[in-house]
């Protein structure tokens, strides 16, 4: 009973949220221009399903492209940065500085370079999401138990051996954990760029709909983004569980 | 086998250079079981790193097996207070790790994997872990993990085994059990051992010679030979000569702690 209730809990919570939303809109007679009720949003879905579908597909693939770039680049850079303390210390301030720049400020530059369209969106998604991957991979490498490193070095292991046998497998839980953060950030990046400068994508659709005071359509866009975000998060969480299940099991062990 | 000649070691601390070791000389023969005891912070672990070539002495020379040490010795087995097993590998794969690194095993690792696995199985049965090879480290108790760690330090049949308080985190019964395991393995394979420990009974029970270190900067201030007949039984711990020797060592360390 409690177990199945626990499984249903997310659904119950979401449904309750929408019911309360709908009820308050009707009860307080909220104008659709301020906050459209779920029923109005649903109507917008039915009416505009075709543009919503095509634009959400654009957002999805640009996000995935940006995310793919940031996984490849983040993993690479993380390994480089985690390789030695000197690189770690030298590189870190630059990384933090770069990460502190609001990416919305970078979009106009990207538009100047690449023009309006998907490329700035992909790059914004990439720029906003690679940082957590780099930091996590580097942390995983930098926190190898010194005693374990001694054991291996006393056997004549090279730095590369230590990385291959210990460092990289050890940083994998950090890496897969960071993917969950990175994928949601990548969505933010894409939509930011689409809102500022694009001619397709959910961000573009929302800014257009907003300009025409079609609030139900704007909210429909938000919900599409939320659903896409949840699905991608679930996919990376599943991947994490599959690839580095040992890290989760280890925590639950009494012998640990 | 091992010669430390008038070693000193200084490293940069927060308030200037710290002298960890000064004028330390130590000599351990082939196949000898040496124990190093001393107050905490006397540089015992530093000594271990010096012998294995992980750090260089500021002055003086270290030689192992007749050759002066300039880098990692590439043949020592090590075990520490924490088992440090890799959680993503099974016990067997953890123990195989040194063979993936040390030559000549490394070059034949793929080809001879079955042979090596048989070797792991054999070692596991010696330390009383038979049948646990396919388990993961976190499925094992602390004592079992430490046994596995001991296997890992021995799998490549090192000529030198360095132990840094390997039994310190275990309960008294498990500890005594593992003393016997170590005793038996050592008697069978006859490698050289340097055991760093706080436990004087452990040192007296296991070692041929016991070196007492002074407080920082550490140096060897006393060396005692233990000549109880081998093989030793745990009962030896309750004999008069045994407790007398533990007492003498205890007083020595109390002295240097005050000084």
Tab-separated table of C-alpha atoms in Angstrom:
chain	number	residue	atom	x	y	z
A	1	UNK	CA	0.000	0.000	0.000
A	2	UNK	CA	2.600	2.560	1.099
A	3	UNK	CA	4.987	1.317	-1.596
A	4	UNK	CA	2.488	1.771	-4.425
A	5	UNK	CA	1.406	5.077	-2.930
A	6	UNK	CA	5.036	6.183	-3.035
A	7	UNK	CA	5.224	5.264	-6.705
A	8	UNK	CA	2.045	7.182	-7.491
A	9	UNK	CA	3.074	10.200	-5.435
A	10	UNK	CA	4.633	12.197	-8.320
A	11	UNK	CA	1.510	11.740	-10.455
A	12	UNK	CA	-0.810	12.641	-7.631
A	13	UNK	CA	1.233	15.734	-6.944
A	14	UNK	CA	1.204	16.892	-10.588
A	15	UNK	CA	-2.516	16.278	-10.986
A	16	UNK	CA	-3.250	18.116	-7.744
A	17	UNK	CA	-1.159	21.038	-8.943
A	18	UNK	CA	-3.171	21.333	-12.154
A	19	UNK	CA	-6.487	20.902	-10.367
A	20	UNK	CA	-5.646	23.635	-7.858
A	21	UNK	CA	-4.433	25.864	-10.707
A	22	UNK	CA	-7.622	25.347	-12.712
A	23	UNK	CA	-9.819	25.838	-9.667
A	24	UNK	CA	-8.131	29.078	-8.576
A	25	UNK	CA	-8.318	30.525	-12.095
A	26	UNK	CA	-12.044	29.876	-12.224
A	27	UNK	CA	-12.711	30.830	-8.618
A	28	UNK	CA	-10.931	34.183	-8.758
A	29	UNK	CA	-11.849	34.786	-12.377
A	30	UNK	CA	-8.244	35.367	-13.431
A	31	UNK	CA	-7.831	36.891	-16.873
A	32	UNK	CA	-6.239	34.558	-19.480
A	33	UNK	CA	-3.772	37.312	-20.307
A	34	UNK	CA	-2.401	37.168	-16.744
A	35	UNK	CA	-2.564	33.447	-16.015
A	36	UNK	CA	-4.359	31.064	-18.374
A	37	UNK	CA	-6.072	28.068	-16.778
A	38	UNK	CA	-4.860	24.564	-17.700
A	39	UNK	CA	-8.008	24.073	-19.775
A	40	UNK	CA	-7.129	27.141	-21.874
A	41	UNK	CA	-3.578	25.874	-22.269
A	42	UNK	CA	-4.945	22.521	-23.366
A	43	UNK	CA	-7.112	24.300	-25.928
A	44	UNK	CA	-4.016	26.070	-27.231
A	45	UNK	CA	-2.301	22.711	-27.536
A	46	UNK	CA	-5.169	21.349	-29.621
A	47	UNK	CA	-5.326	24.407	-31.797
A	48	UNK	CA	-1.601	24.911	-32.387
A	49	UNK	CA	-0.368	21.314	-32.146
A	50	UNK	CA	1.461	21.476	-35.452
A	51	UNK	CA	3.683	24.533	-34.796
A	52	UNK	CA	4.226	23.398	-31.192
A	53	UNK	CA	5.400	20.002	-32.377
A	54	UNK	CA	7.738	21.296	-35.081
A	55	UNK	CA	9.226	23.992	-32.848
A	56	UNK	CA	9.682	21.681	-29.879
A	57	UNK	CA	11.507	19.306	-32.185
A	58	UNK	CA	13.881	22.127	-33.129
A	59	UNK	CA	14.480	22.928	-29.466
A	60	UNK	CA	15.057	19.263	-28.679
A	61	UNK	CA	17.655	18.676	-31.344
A	62	UNK	CA	19.536	21.911	-30.788
A	63	UNK	CA	19.624	21.112	-27.065
A	64	UNK	CA	20.874	17.605	-27.734
A	65	UNK	CA	23.533	18.915	-30.102
A	66	UNK	CA	24.720	21.456	-27.529
A	67	UNK	CA	24.592	18.853	-24.789
A	68	UNK	CA	26.552	16.399	-26.932
A	69	UNK	CA	29.234	19.027	-27.487
A	70	UNK	CA	29.431	19.811	-23.802
A	71	UNK	CA	29.684	16.130	-22.845
A	72	UNK	CA	32.577	15.573	-25.244
A	73	UNK	CA	34.343	18.824	-24.411
A	74	UNK	CA	33.534	18.685	-20.685
A	75	UNK	CA	34.847	15.150	-20.325
A	76	UNK	CA	38.005	16.012	-22.192
A	77	UNK	CA	38.637	19.230	-20.289
A	78	UNK	CA	37.767	17.572	-16.983
A	79	UNK	CA	40.374	14.894	-17.576
A	80	UNK	CA	42.968	17.497	-18.524
A	81	UNK	CA	42.200	19.712	-15.537
A	82	UNK	CA	42.074	16.791	-13.112
A	83	UNK	CA	45.331	15.412	-14.449
A	84	UNK	CA	47.618	17.664	-12.429
A	85	UNK	CA	47.257	20.028	-9.539
A	86	UNK	CA	49.045	22.785	-11.436
A	87	UNK	CA	46.600	22.720	-14.329
A	88	UNK	CA	43.730	22.454	-11.837
A	89	UNK	CA	44.842	25.543	-9.942
A	90	UNK	CA	45.805	27.523	-13.005
A	91	UNK	CA	42.648	26.817	-14.905
A	92	UNK	CA	40.069	27.088	-12.182
A	93	UNK	CA	39.813	30.903	-11.845
A	94	UNK	CA	39.389	31.236	-15.612
A	95	UNK	CA	36.665	28.612	-15.586
A	96	UNK	CA	34.804	30.235	-12.721
A	97	UNK	CA	35.082	33.638	-14.380
A	98	UNK	CA	33.726	32.265	-17.607
A	99	UNK	CA	30.921	30.453	-15.868
A	100	UNK	CA	29.906	33.650	-14.045
A	101	UNK	CA	29.139	35.454	-17.276
A	102	UNK	CA	25.376	35.390	-17.885
A	103	UNK	CA	25.059	33.472	-21.130
A	104	UNK	CA	22.283	35.737	-22.344
A	105	UNK	CA	24.992	38.384	-22.723
A	106	UNK	CA	26.929	36.081	-25.018
A	107	UNK	CA	24.044	35.391	-27.409
A	108	UNK	CA	24.370	38.712	-29.316
A	109	UNK	CA	28.053	37.939	-29.889
A	110	UNK	CA	27.199	34.498	-31.203
A	111	UNK	CA	24.566	36.023	-33.462
A	112	UNK	CA	27.147	38.462	-34.816
A	113	UNK	CA	29.419	35.531	-35.593
A	114	UNK	CA	27.005	32.913	-36.828
A	115	UNK	CA	23.817	34.779	-37.691
A	116	UNK	CA	20.303	34.158	-36.401
A	117	UNK	CA	19.263	30.492	-36.219
A	118	UNK	CA	20.166	27.181	-34.674
A	119	UNK	CA	23.935	27.632	-34.374
A	120	UNK	CA	23.810	30.277	-31.603
A	121	UNK	CA	21.256	28.120	-29.774
A	122	UNK	CA	23.477	25.047	-29.932
A	123	UNK	CA	26.492	27.045	-28.786
A	124	UNK	CA	24.606	28.714	-25.943
A	125	UNK	CA	23.388	25.307	-24.743
A	126	UNK	CA	26.960	24.089	-24.918
A	127	UNK	CA	28.480	27.095	-23.143
A	128	UNK	CA	26.015	27.012	-20.294
A	129	UNK	CA	26.200	23.270	-19.639
A	130	UNK	CA	29.813	22.165	-19.920
A	131	UNK	CA	31.008	23.718	-16.673
A	132	UNK	CA	29.408	21.259	-14.230
A	133	UNK	CA	30.779	18.365	-16.276
A	134	UNK	CA	34.328	19.726	-16.182
A	135	UNK	CA	34.168	20.468	-12.458
A	136	UNK	CA	32.777	17.059	-11.577
A	137	UNK	CA	35.178	15.022	-13.682
A	138	UNK	CA	38.123	17.061	-12.405
A	139	UNK	CA	36.961	16.643	-8.804
A	140	UNK	CA	36.636	12.895	-9.272
A	141	UNK	CA	40.198	12.717	-10.514
A	142	UNK	CA	41.638	15.131	-7.970
A	143	UNK	CA	40.227	13.272	-4.980
A	144	UNK	CA	41.905	9.900	-5.520
A	145	UNK	CA	42.881	8.484	-2.116
A	146	UNK	CA	46.608	9.312	-1.762
A	147	UNK	CA	47.270	5.924	-0.161
A	148	UNK	CA	45.823	4.132	-3.148
A	149	UNK	CA	48.014	6.197	-5.412
A	150	UNK	CA	51.004	5.211	-3.241
A	151	UNK	CA	50.112	1.535	-3.574
A	152	UNK	CA	50.075	1.837	-7.351
A	153	UNK	CA	53.151	4.027	-7.643
A	154	UNK	CA	55.160	1.669	-5.422
A	155	UNK	CA	54.333	-0.964	-8.034
A	156	UNK	CA	55.834	1.254	-10.711
A	157	UNK	CA	52.560	2.572	-12.125
A	158	UNK	CA	52.804	5.606	-14.400
A	159	UNK	CA	50.489	8.574	-14.074
A	160	UNK	CA	48.560	7.190	-17.038
A	161	UNK	CA	48.155	3.827	-15.295
A	162	UNK	CA	46.819	5.506	-12.170
A	163	UNK	CA	44.341	7.474	-14.266
A	164	UNK	CA	43.183	4.477	-16.288
A	165	UNK	CA	42.880	2.031	-13.430
A	166	UNK	CA	41.604	4.343	-10.720
A	167	UNK	CA	41.057	7.965	-11.710
A	168	UNK	CA	38.731	7.567	-14.651
A	169	UNK	CA	36.493	4.805	-13.259
A	170	UNK	CA	36.392	6.706	-9.997
A	171	UNK	CA	35.264	9.942	-11.644
A	172	UNK	CA	32.465	8.257	-13.611
A	173	UNK	CA	29.805	8.633	-10.888
A	174	UNK	CA	30.698	12.328	-10.723
A	175	UNK	CA	30.495	12.545	-14.496
A	176	UNK	CA	27.109	10.881	-14.836
A	177	UNK	CA	25.812	12.847	-11.870
A	178	UNK	CA	26.810	16.077	-13.588
A	179	UNK	CA	24.958	15.081	-16.759
A	180	UNK	CA	21.655	15.499	-14.927
A	181	UNK	CA	22.546	19.090	-14.097
A	182	UNK	CA	24.043	19.732	-17.534
A	183	UNK	CA	21.032	18.548	-19.542
A	184	UNK	CA	18.622	20.875	-17.743
A	185	UNK	CA	21.081	23.752	-18.146
A	186	UNK	CA	21.388	22.964	-21.855
A	187	UNK	CA	17.623	23.461	-22.212
A	188	UNK	CA	17.902	26.819	-20.499
A	189	UNK	CA	20.691	27.817	-22.883
A	190	UNK	CA	18.802	26.830	-26.011
A	191	UNK	CA	15.611	28.620	-24.984
A	192	UNK	CA	17.472	31.763	-23.922
A	193	UNK	CA	19.102	31.932	-27.326
A	194	UNK	CA	15.864	31.141	-29.179
A	195	UNK	CA	14.048	33.868	-27.277
A	196	UNK	CA	16.668	36.469	-28.117
A	197	UNK	CA	17.569	35.553	-31.662
A	198	UNK	CA	16.026	32.721	-33.657
A	199	UNK	CA	13.315	31.983	-36.160
A	200	UNK	CA	12.260	28.624	-34.830
A	201	UNK	CA	12.184	26.687	-31.566
A	202	UNK	CA	9.994	26.810	-28.494
A	203	UNK	CA	11.711	29.954	-27.218
A	204	UNK	CA	10.940	31.717	-30.507
A	205	UNK	CA	7.338	30.435	-30.448
A	206	UNK	CA	6.875	31.731	-26.906
A	207	UNK	CA	8.272	35.173	-27.618
A	208	UNK	CA	6.069	35.438	-30.723
A	209	UNK	CA	2.989	34.283	-28.822
A	210	UNK	CA	3.828	36.697	-26.005
A	211	UNK	CA	4.042	39.592	-28.444
A	212	UNK	CA	0.533	38.687	-29.646
A	213	UNK	CA	-0.814	38.325	-26.087
A	214	UNK	CA	-1.548	34.649	-26.720
A	215	UNK	CA	-0.817	33.659	-23.142
A	216	UNK	CA	-2.259	30.140	-23.356
A	217	UNK	CA	0.228	29.397	-26.158
A	218	UNK	CA	3.111	30.849	-24.108
A	219	UNK	CA	2.208	28.550	-21.247
A	220	UNK	CA	1.824	25.627	-23.613
A	221	UNK	CA	5.435	26.295	-24.638
A	222	UNK	CA	6.515	26.339	-20.989
A	223	UNK	CA	4.855	23.013	-20.367
A	224	UNK	CA	6.488	21.471	-23.440
A	225	UNK	CA	9.862	22.641	-22.114
A	226	UNK	CA	9.169	21.223	-18.685
A	227	UNK	CA	8.151	17.848	-20.135
A	228	UNK	CA	11.170	17.691	-22.435
A	229	UNK	CA	13.412	18.613	-19.506
A	230	UNK	CA	11.931	15.899	-17.301
A	231	UNK	CA	12.294	13.277	-20.028
A	232	UNK	CA	15.928	14.153	-20.688
A	233	UNK	CA	16.673	14.231	-16.982
A	234	UNK	CA	15.108	10.804	-16.580
A	235	UNK	CA	17.165	9.487	-19.486
A	236	UNK	CA	20.451	10.701	-17.971
A	237	UNK	CA	19.451	9.462	-14.506
A	238	UNK	CA	18.756	6.043	-15.998
A	239	UNK	CA	22.113	6.112	-17.738
A	240	UNK	CA	23.833	7.048	-14.480
A	241	UNK	CA	22.189	4.182	-12.627
A	242	UNK	CA	23.167	1.738	-15.342
A	243	UNK	CA	26.766	2.831	-15.764
A	244	UNK	CA	27.787	3.467	-12.175
A	245	UNK	CA	25.355	1.484	-10.073
A	246	UNK	CA	28.225	0.397	-7.826
A	247	UNK	CA	28.505	3.914	-6.458
A	248	UNK	CA	24.887	3.827	-5.285
A	249	UNK	CA	25.063	0.346	-3.851
A	250	UNK	CA	28.249	1.178	-2.000
A	251	UNK	CA	26.475	3.858	-0.012
A	252	UNK	CA	23.817	1.480	1.234
A	253	UNK	CA	26.288	-1.053	2.516
A	254	UNK	CA	26.961	-1.674	6.193
A	255	UNK	CA	30.485	-2.835	5.473
A	256	UNK	CA	31.408	0.369	3.610
B	1	UNK	CA	68.118	-5.938	1.641
B	2	UNK	CA	67.246	-2.442	2.868
B	3	UNK	CA	69.766	0.125	3.987
B	4	UNK	CA	68.889	3.609	5.184
B	5	UNK	CA	72.056	5.554	5.778
B	6	UNK	CA	71.925	8.710	7.866
B	7	UNK	CA	68.684	9.931	6.325
B	8	UNK	CA	67.168	13.306	6.964
B	9	UNK	CA	64.018	14.595	5.449
B	10	UNK	CA	62.605	18.103	5.570
B	11	UNK	CA	59.461	19.315	3.920
B	12	UNK	CA	57.897	22.746	3.614
B	13	UNK	CA	55.343	23.282	6.368
B	14	UNK	CA	53.076	26.252	6.889
B	15	UNK	CA	55.538	27.991	9.184
B	16	UNK	CA	58.755	27.068	7.402
B	17	UNK	CA	60.599	23.810	6.874
B	18	UNK	CA	59.655	20.881	9.082
B	19	UNK	CA	62.203	18.227	9.864
B	20	UNK	CA	60.437	14.877	9.786
B	21	UNK	CA	63.456	12.620	10.016
B	22	UNK	CA	67.003	13.344	11.116
B	23	UNK	CA	69.981	11.026	11.186
B	24	UNK	CA	67.882	7.942	10.681
B	25	UNK	CA	69.740	4.744	9.914
B	26	UNK	CA	68.077	1.419	9.507
B	27	UNK	CA	69.054	-1.897	8.100
B	28	UNK	CA	66.775	-4.805	7.326
B	29	UNK	CA	68.064	-8.129	6.053
B	30	UNK	CA	66.697	-10.349	3.300
B	31	UNK	CA	63.586	-12.186	4.466
B	32	UNK	CA	63.575	-10.336	7.776
B	33	UNK	CA	60.398	-9.227	9.488
B	34	UNK	CA	61.105	-5.762	10.868
B	35	UNK	CA	58.705	-3.687	12.920
B	36	UNK	CA	58.936	0.061	13.468
B	37	UNK	CA	57.245	1.470	16.553
B	38	UNK	CA	57.174	4.969	17.959
B	39	UNK	CA	54.993	7.792	19.218
B	40	UNK	CA	52.487	9.186	16.766
B	41	UNK	CA	53.769	11.784	14.345
B	42	UNK	CA	57.328	10.492	14.519
B	43	UNK	CA	57.580	10.020	10.773
B	44	UNK	CA	56.948	6.283	10.549
B	45	UNK	CA	54.833	6.636	7.444
B	46	UNK	CA	57.436	8.943	5.931
B	47	UNK	CA	59.916	6.143	6.464
B	48	UNK	CA	57.708	3.827	4.426
B	49	UNK	CA	57.547	6.265	1.556
B	50	UNK	CA	61.310	6.673	1.627
B	51	UNK	CA	61.932	2.955	1.401
B	52	UNK	CA	59.532	2.510	-1.503
B	53	UNK	CA	61.076	5.470	-3.289
B	54	UNK	CA	57.895	7.541	-3.321
B	55	UNK	CA	59.775	10.457	-1.785
B	56	UNK	CA	63.437	11.374	-1.856
B	57	UNK	CA	65.461	12.004	1.305
B	58	UNK	CA	66.871	15.506	1.770
B	59	UNK	CA	70.226	14.020	2.722
B	60	UNK	CA	71.496	10.477	3.031
B	61	UNK	CA	70.902	7.451	0.867
B	62	UNK	CA	68.333	4.677	0.666
B	63	UNK	CA	69.204	1.430	-1.019
B	64	UNK	CA	67.017	-1.571	-1.603
B	65	UNK	CA	68.320	-4.896	-2.860
B	66	UNK	CA	71.832	-3.489	-3.280
B	67	UNK	CA	70.820	-0.629	-5.555
B	68	UNK	CA	70.358	2.969	-4.551
B	69	UNK	CA	66.741	4.117	-4.711
B	70	UNK	CA	65.998	7.012	-7.077
B	71	UNK	CA	62.346	6.481	-7.909
B	72	UNK	CA	59.511	4.110	-6.990
B	73	UNK	CA	60.990	0.661	-6.358
B	74	UNK	CA	58.431	-1.044	-8.653
B	75	UNK	CA	58.235	-4.222	-6.663
B	76	UNK	CA	56.957	-3.443	-3.208
B	77	UNK	CA	53.578	-4.547	-1.955
B	78	UNK	CA	51.847	-2.082	0.342
B	79	UNK	CA	48.875	-2.232	2.660
B	80	UNK	CA	47.467	0.492	4.863
B	81	UNK	CA	45.023	0.985	7.695
B	82	UNK	CA	42.265	1.479	5.135
B	83	UNK	CA	41.839	-1.405	2.733
B	84	UNK	CA	41.408	1.045	-0.190
B	85	UNK	CA	39.754	-1.503	-2.447
B	86	UNK	CA	38.153	-0.245	-5.644
B	87	UNK	CA	34.368	-0.416	-5.232
B	88	UNK	CA	33.706	-1.020	-8.927
B	89	UNK	CA	35.824	-4.169	-9.017
B	90	UNK	CA	35.102	-7.543	-7.492
B	91	UNK	CA	37.461	-8.835	-4.832
B	92	UNK	CA	39.263	-10.959	-7.426
B	93	UNK	CA	39.649	-8.061	-9.837
B	94	UNK	CA	40.892	-5.860	-7.006
B	95	UNK	CA	43.571	-8.379	-6.136
B	96	UNK	CA	44.528	-8.708	-9.812
B	97	UNK	CA	45.237	-4.965	-10.028
B	98	UNK	CA	48.999	-5.168	-9.305
B	99	UNK	CA	49.379	-7.754	-12.071
B	100	UNK	CA	47.934	-5.230	-14.521
B	101	UNK	CA	50.781	-2.888	-13.607
B	102	UNK	CA	53.892	-4.845	-12.663
B	103	UNK	CA	56.063	-6.454	-15.321
B	104	UNK	CA	56.410	-9.241	-16.399
B	105	UNK	CA	52.776	-10.013	-15.495
B	106	UNK	CA	51.493	-6.922	-17.244
B	107	UNK	CA	52.502	-8.002	-20.747
B	108	UNK	CA	50.873	-11.419	-20.323
B	109	UNK	CA	47.835	-10.238	-18.444
B	110	UNK	CA	45.266	-11.134	-21.067
B	111	UNK	CA	46.872	-14.398	-22.093
B	112	UNK	CA	47.401	-15.698	-18.584
B	113	UNK	CA	44.331	-14.328	-16.905
B	114	UNK	CA	43.043	-17.787	-15.942
B	115	UNK	CA	46.333	-18.690	-14.368
B	116	UNK	CA	46.335	-15.437	-12.417
B	117	UNK	CA	42.775	-15.995	-11.278
B	118	UNK	CA	43.786	-19.391	-9.932
B	119	UNK	CA	46.561	-17.642	-8.060
B	120	UNK	CA	44.101	-15.194	-6.529
B	121	UNK	CA	41.880	-18.085	-5.491
B	122	UNK	CA	44.849	-19.722	-3.834
B	123	UNK	CA	45.769	-16.558	-1.935
B	124	UNK	CA	42.165	-16.055	-0.879
B	125	UNK	CA	42.077	-19.505	0.633
B	126	UNK	CA	45.307	-18.808	2.528
B	127	UNK	CA	43.786	-15.734	4.178
B	128	UNK	CA	40.457	-17.452	4.757
B	129	UNK	CA	38.423	-15.715	2.056
B	130	UNK	CA	37.760	-18.643	-0.269
B	131	UNK	CA	34.546	-18.230	-2.218
B	132	UNK	CA	34.447	-14.444	-1.791
B	133	UNK	CA	36.250	-13.629	-5.033
B	134	UNK	CA	33.110	-12.600	-6.892
B	135	UNK	CA	31.813	-10.339	-4.147
B	136	UNK	CA	32.228	-6.590	-4.179
B	137	UNK	CA	34.320	-4.928	-1.455
B	138	UNK	CA	31.310	-3.237	0.121
B	139	UNK	CA	29.725	-6.623	0.702
B	140	UNK	CA	32.626	-7.522	2.993
B	141	UNK	CA	33.258	-6.682	6.641
B	142	UNK	CA	36.236	-4.528	7.610
B	143	UNK	CA	38.344	-7.554	8.552
B	144	UNK	CA	37.556	-9.280	5.268
B	145	UNK	CA	38.416	-6.148	3.303
B	146	UNK	CA	41.743	-6.007	5.095
B	147	UNK	CA	42.415	-9.641	4.190
B	148	UNK	CA	41.674	-8.812	0.560
B	149	UNK	CA	43.984	-5.803	0.789
B	150	UNK	CA	46.726	-8.107	2.102
B	151	UNK	CA	46.143	-10.429	-0.857
B	152	UNK	CA	46.441	-7.490	-3.227
B	153	UNK	CA	49.789	-6.536	-1.702
B	154	UNK	CA	51.069	-10.096	-2.129
B	155	UNK	CA	49.698	-11.226	-5.496
B	156	UNK	CA	52.782	-10.227	-7.476
B	157	UNK	CA	55.006	-12.063	-4.981
B	158	UNK	CA	56.873	-8.940	-3.913
B	159	UNK	CA	60.271	-9.281	-2.344
B	160	UNK	CA	59.311	-6.463	-0.015
B	161	UNK	CA	56.064	-5.909	1.846
B	162	UNK	CA	55.359	-2.571	3.494
B	163	UNK	CA	52.588	-2.488	6.057
B	164	UNK	CA	51.403	0.783	7.602
B	165	UNK	CA	49.255	-0.070	10.614
B	166	UNK	CA	47.264	-2.554	8.566
B	167	UNK	CA	45.297	-3.934	11.502
B	168	UNK	CA	44.731	-0.745	13.472
B	169	UNK	CA	41.078	-0.335	12.522
B	170	UNK	CA	40.056	-3.887	13.382
B	171	UNK	CA	38.598	-5.370	16.546
B	172	UNK	CA	40.957	-7.279	18.850
B	173	UNK	CA	39.889	-10.775	17.800
B	174	UNK	CA	40.062	-10.130	14.080
B	175	UNK	CA	43.394	-8.442	14.592
B	176	UNK	CA	44.921	-11.473	16.313
B	177	UNK	CA	43.487	-13.712	13.639
B	178	UNK	CA	45.137	-11.613	10.953
B	179	UNK	CA	48.444	-11.629	12.837
B	180	UNK	CA	48.411	-15.384	12.381
B	181	UNK	CA	47.438	-15.036	8.713
B	182	UNK	CA	50.348	-12.684	8.125
B	183	UNK	CA	52.696	-14.916	10.114
B	184	UNK	CA	51.749	-17.948	8.009
B	185	UNK	CA	51.971	-16.179	4.664
B	186	UNK	CA	55.331	-14.711	5.563
B	187	UNK	CA	56.680	-18.083	6.705
B	188	UNK	CA	55.523	-19.676	3.510
B	189	UNK	CA	56.706	-17.069	0.997
B	190	UNK	CA	59.627	-15.580	2.936
B	191	UNK	CA	59.630	-11.985	1.760
B	192	UNK	CA	61.048	-9.010	3.631
B	193	UNK	CA	58.534	-7.082	5.735
B	194	UNK	CA	58.541	-3.641	7.285
B	195	UNK	CA	55.590	-3.253	9.591
B	196	UNK	CA	54.790	0.160	11.005
B	197	UNK	CA	52.549	-0.103	14.035
B	198	UNK	CA	51.400	1.430	17.293
B	199	UNK	CA	50.579	-1.951	18.728
B	200	UNK	CA	53.605	-3.187	20.681
B	201	UNK	CA	52.187	-6.676	21.160
B	202	UNK	CA	51.677	-6.911	17.424
B	203	UNK	CA	55.290	-5.896	16.850
B	204	UNK	CA	56.687	-8.364	19.390
B	205	UNK	CA	54.514	-11.220	18.203
B	206	UNK	CA	55.308	-10.847	14.518
B	207	UNK	CA	58.744	-9.311	14.127
B	208	UNK	CA	62.335	-10.511	14.168
B	209	UNK	CA	63.614	-7.053	14.990
B	210	UNK	CA	61.866	-4.024	16.434
B	211	UNK	CA	63.076	-0.498	15.785
B	212	UNK	CA	61.951	2.220	18.172
B	213	UNK	CA	61.684	5.722	16.776
B	214	UNK	CA	61.956	8.969	18.688
B	215	UNK	CA	59.503	11.819	18.516
B	216	UNK	CA	59.868	14.290	15.659
B	217	UNK	CA	62.359	14.653	14.123
B	218	UNK	CA	62.302	10.881	14.040
B	219	UNK	CA	65.347	8.695	14.327
B	220	UNK	CA	65.875	5.106	15.349
B	221	UNK	CA	66.881	5.168	19.004
B	222	UNK	CA	66.751	1.508	19.847
B	223	UNK	CA	66.722	-1.802	18.019
B	224	UNK	CA	65.680	-5.018	19.700
B	225	UNK	CA	65.860	-8.534	18.380
B	226	UNK	CA	63.007	-10.812	19.263
B	227	UNK	CA	64.128	-14.383	19.534
B	228	UNK	CA	61.052	-16.365	20.360
B	229	UNK	CA	61.136	-19.630	18.457
B	230	UNK	CA	59.176	-19.859	15.229
B	231	UNK	CA	56.531	-20.755	14.364
B	232	UNK	CA	55.075	-18.639	17.131
B	233	UNK	CA	51.749	-19.366	18.643
B	234	UNK	CA	49.397	-16.718	20.036
B	235	UNK	CA	50.075	-18.197	23.473
B	236	UNK	CA	53.517	-16.660	23.327
B	237	UNK	CA	51.816	-13.317	24.043
B	238	UNK	CA	51.167	-14.461	27.595
B	239	UNK	CA	54.685	-15.595	28.380
B	240	UNK	CA	56.850	-13.720	30.797
B	241	UNK	CA	59.580	-12.755	28.313
B	242	UNK	CA	56.968	-11.468	25.902
B	243	UNK	CA	55.289	-9.148	28.372
B	244	UNK	CA	58.685	-8.030	29.665
B	245	UNK	CA	59.741	-6.996	26.183
B	246	UNK	CA	56.452	-5.177	25.603
B	247	UNK	CA	57.079	-3.346	28.871
B	248	UNK	CA	60.581	-2.326	27.922
B	249	UNK	CA	59.354	-0.982	24.584
B	250	UNK	CA	56.495	0.800	26.249
B	251	UNK	CA	58.825	2.569	28.668
B	252	UNK	CA	61.129	3.534	25.807
B	253	UNK	CA	58.292	5.192	23.951
B	254	UNK	CA	56.973	6.887	27.085
B	255	UNK	CA	60.480	8.289	27.560
B	256	UNK	CA	60.790	9.731	24.062
B	257	UNK	CA	57.290	11.153	24.209
B	258	UNK	CA	58.258	13.192	27.249
B	259	UNK	CA	61.568	14.298	25.806
